[in-house]
mmCIF file of C-alpha atoms in Angstrom:
data_model
loop_
_atom_site.group_PDB
_atom_site.id
_atom_site.type_symbol
_atom_site.label_atom_id
_atom_site.label_comp_id
_atom_site.label_asym_id
_atom_site.label_seq_id
_atom_site.Cartn_x
_atom_site.Cartn_y
_atom_site.Cartn_z
ATOM 1 C CA GLN A 1 -12.850 4.057 14.628
ATOM 2 C CA VAL A 2 -10.230 2.740 12.221
ATOM 3 C CA GLN A 3 -10.519 3.837 8.640
ATOM 4 C CA LEU A 4 -8.376 3.256 5.575
ATOM 5 C CA VAL A 5 -9.631 4.975 2.459
ATOM 6 C CA GLU A 6 -7.848 4.585 -0.866
ATOM 7 C CA SER A 7 -8.162 6.915 -3.820
ATOM 8 C CA GLY A 8 -6.382 7.779 -7.047
ATOM 9 C CA GLY A 9 -7.056 4.727 -9.174
ATOM 10 C CA GLY A 10 -8.158 4.965 -12.779
ATOM 11 C CA LEU A 11 -7.643 3.962 -16.383
ATOM 12 C CA VAL A 12 -4.261 4.665 -17.981
ATOM 13 C CA ARG A 13 -2.369 3.528 -21.042
ATOM 14 C CA THR A 14 0.729 1.353 -20.940
ATOM 15 C CA GLY A 15 3.652 3.468 -19.788
ATOM 16 C CA GLY A 16 1.429 5.862 -17.900
ATOM 17 C CA SER A 17 1.517 6.937 -14.273
ATOM 18 C CA LEU A 18 -0.818 7.143 -11.305
ATOM 19 C CA ARG A 19 -0.521 8.181 -7.684
ATOM 20 C CA LEU A 20 -2.590 6.213 -5.195
ATOM 21 C CA SER A 21 -3.401 7.690 -1.801
ATOM 22 C CA CYS A 22 -4.502 6.056 1.424
ATOM 23 C CA ALA A 23 -5.983 8.129 4.229
ATOM 24 C CA ALA A 24 -5.525 6.216 7.486
ATOM 25 C CA SER A 25 -7.143 7.365 10.698
ATOM 26 C CA GLY A 26 -7.752 6.045 14.197
ATOM 27 C CA ARG A 27 -5.741 4.030 16.723
ATOM 28 C CA THR A 28 -2.108 5.122 16.616
ATOM 29 C CA PHE A 29 -1.505 4.924 12.901
ATOM 30 C CA SER A 30 1.705 6.849 13.289
ATOM 31 C CA THR A 31 3.300 3.697 14.755
ATOM 32 C CA ARG A 32 1.984 1.169 12.226
ATOM 33 C CA ASN A 33 3.794 -0.204 9.214
ATOM 34 C CA MET A 34 1.763 0.290 6.083
ATOM 35 C CA GLY A 35 1.514 -1.816 2.969
ATOM 36 C CA TRP A 36 -0.012 -1.870 -0.464
ATOM 37 C CA PHE A 37 -1.391 -5.074 -1.949
ATOM 38 C CA ARG A 38 -3.202 -5.777 -5.193
ATOM 39 C CA GLN A 39 -5.593 -8.369 -6.523
ATOM 40 C CA ALA A 40 -6.231 -9.029 -10.187
ATOM 41 C CA PRO A 41 -9.345 -10.890 -11.395
ATOM 42 C CA GLY A 42 -9.017 -14.611 -10.795
ATOM 43 C CA LYS A 43 -5.767 -14.221 -8.869
ATOM 44 C CA GLU A 44 -4.776 -14.160 -5.227
ATOM 45 C CA ARG A 45 -4.016 -10.929 -3.441
ATOM 46 C CA GLU A 46 -0.319 -10.130 -3.709
ATOM 47 C CA PHE A 47 2.095 -7.895 -1.888
ATOM 48 C CA VAL A 48 3.247 -4.748 -3.680
ATOM 49 C CA ALA A 49 5.123 -2.514 -1.223
ATOM 50 C CA ALA A 50 5.484 -1.677 2.465
ATOM 51 C CA ILE A 51 6.952 1.103 4.579
ATOM 52 C CA ARG A 52 8.138 1.101 8.180
ATOM 53 C CA TRP A 53 6.532 3.544 10.557
ATOM 54 C CA ASN A 54 9.602 4.989 12.271
ATOM 55 C CA ASP A 55 12.226 5.507 9.572
ATOM 56 C CA SER A 56 10.286 5.005 6.296
ATOM 57 C CA THR A 57 12.376 2.003 5.265
ATOM 58 C CA THR A 58 10.677 0.492 2.233
ATOM 59 C CA TYR A 59 10.295 -2.974 0.756
ATOM 60 C CA TYR A 60 8.988 -3.856 -2.720
ATOM 61 C CA ALA A 61 7.874 -6.858 -4.666
ATOM 62 C CA ASP A 62 10.360 -7.703 -7.404
ATOM 63 C CA SER A 63 7.696 -7.111 -10.054
ATOM 64 C CA VAL A 64 7.374 -3.415 -9.155
ATOM 65 C CA LYS A 65 10.919 -2.447 -8.085
ATOM 66 C CA GLY A 66 12.084 0.643 -9.878
ATOM 67 C CA ARG A 67 8.555 1.511 -11.035
ATOM 68 C CA PHE A 68 6.543 1.974 -7.830
ATOM 69 C CA THR A 69 7.417 4.145 -4.842
ATOM 70 C CA ILE A 70 5.729 4.021 -1.436
ATOM 71 C CA SER A 71 5.864 6.992 0.928
ATOM 72 C CA GLN A 72 4.120 8.214 4.050
ATOM 73 C CA ASP A 73 3.185 11.421 5.816
ATOM 74 C CA ASN A 74 2.404 11.173 9.533
ATOM 75 C CA GLN A 75 -0.029 13.966 10.223
ATOM 76 C CA ASP A 76 -0.465 13.237 13.933
ATOM 77 C CA ASN A 77 -0.588 10.205 16.228
ATOM 78 C CA ASP A 78 -3.817 8.918 14.750
ATOM 79 C CA LYS A 79 -3.685 10.064 11.146
ATOM 80 C CA LYS A 80 -1.381 9.143 8.311
ATOM 81 C CA MET A 81 -1.325 9.487 4.553
ATOM 82 C CA VAL A 82 0.333 6.730 2.556
ATOM 83 C CA TYR A 83 1.083 7.077 -1.123
ATOM 84 C CA LEU A 84 1.995 4.718 -3.913
ATOM 85 C CA GLN A 85 3.471 6.348 -6.992
ATOM 86 C CA LEU A 86 3.143 4.114 -10.036
ATOM 87 C CA ILE A 87 5.132 4.787 -13.196
ATOM 88 C CA SER A 88 5.856 2.832 -16.382
ATOM 89 C CA LEU A 89 2.607 0.962 -15.892
ATOM 90 C CA LYS A 90 2.011 -2.323 -17.668
ATOM 91 C CA PRO A 91 -1.226 -4.195 -18.428
ATOM 92 C CA GLU A 92 -0.210 -6.781 -15.829
ATOM 93 C CA ASP A 93 -0.413 -4.069 -13.172
ATOM 94 C CA THR A 94 -4.185 -4.024 -13.637
ATOM 95 C CA ALA A 95 -5.784 -4.879 -10.287
ATOM 96 C CA VAL A 96 -7.636 -3.550 -7.300
ATOM 97 C CA TYR A 97 -5.065 -1.938 -5.020
ATOM 98 C CA TYR A 98 -5.515 -2.141 -1.257
ATOM 99 C CA CYS A 99 -3.909 -0.211 1.562
ATOM 100 C CA ALA A 100 -3.269 -2.097 4.815
ATOM 101 C CA ALA A 101 -1.824 -1.533 8.298
ATOM 102 C CA THR A 102 -0.028 -3.787 10.780
ATOM 103 C CA SER A 103 -0.196 -3.785 14.552
ATOM 104 C CA PRO A 104 1.668 -0.910 16.217
ATOM 105 C CA LEU A 105 5.435 -0.720 16.816
ATOM 106 C CA TRP A 106 6.555 -3.502 14.506
ATOM 107 C CA LEU A 107 10.111 -3.143 13.246
ATOM 108 C CA ALA A 108 10.011 -6.054 10.805
ATOM 109 C CA ILE A 109 8.509 -5.235 7.412
ATOM 110 C CA LYS A 110 6.175 -8.018 6.359
ATOM 111 C CA LYS A 111 4.847 -8.943 2.927
ATOM 112 C CA GLU A 112 2.320 -11.572 4.004
ATOM 113 C CA SER A 113 -1.253 -10.284 4.076
ATOM 114 C CA TYR A 114 -2.063 -12.084 7.337
ATOM 115 C CA ASN A 115 0.341 -9.728 9.130
ATOM 116 C CA TYR A 116 -1.922 -6.781 8.373
ATOM 117 C CA ASP A 117 -4.811 -6.000 10.713
ATOM 118 C CA TYR A 118 -6.700 -3.295 8.861
ATOM 119 C CA TRP A 119 -7.607 -2.943 5.196
ATOM 120 C CA GLY A 120 -9.159 -0.358 2.949
ATOM 121 C CA GLN A 121 -11.887 -0.994 0.411
ATOM 122 C CA GLY A 122 -9.532 -0.819 -2.572
ATOM 123 C CA THR A 123 -9.127 1.342 -5.661
ATOM 124 C CA GLN A 124 -9.169 0.020 -9.225
ATOM 125 C CA VAL A 125 -6.161 0.488 -11.491
ATOM 126 C CA THR A 126 -6.633 -0.478 -15.123
ATOM 127 C CA VAL A 127 -3.775 -0.311 -17.631
ATOM 128 C CA SER A 128 -4.728 -0.599 -21.273
ATOM 129 C CA SER A 129 -2.352 -1.926 -23.909
#
């Protein structure tokens, strides 16, 4: 059974930090690229960051470069932890943040949500001004 479970969201002030976690289990997660997306109220879901399964190459949206850092920890073939460190948070970062996984063995890092097969339930990040 595939599971993606996010945690670590919360309420912070502008300039604050958070660390989001995603516990991924089931079906060869060690060979899947992982991504973080976010969706603010009334807006479409948008790409935030992604990481490649084999060498941890990363890719970021321009809006978060230099402030967010994605990382991963492959625990075994079917379990992986993915993290998103958020610093220098702004009110416009307020959204529900989702963890997602692609099909196995992809080398291309994708930012389009339709490239991701599995999704978590999301964790709320709220940044107050």
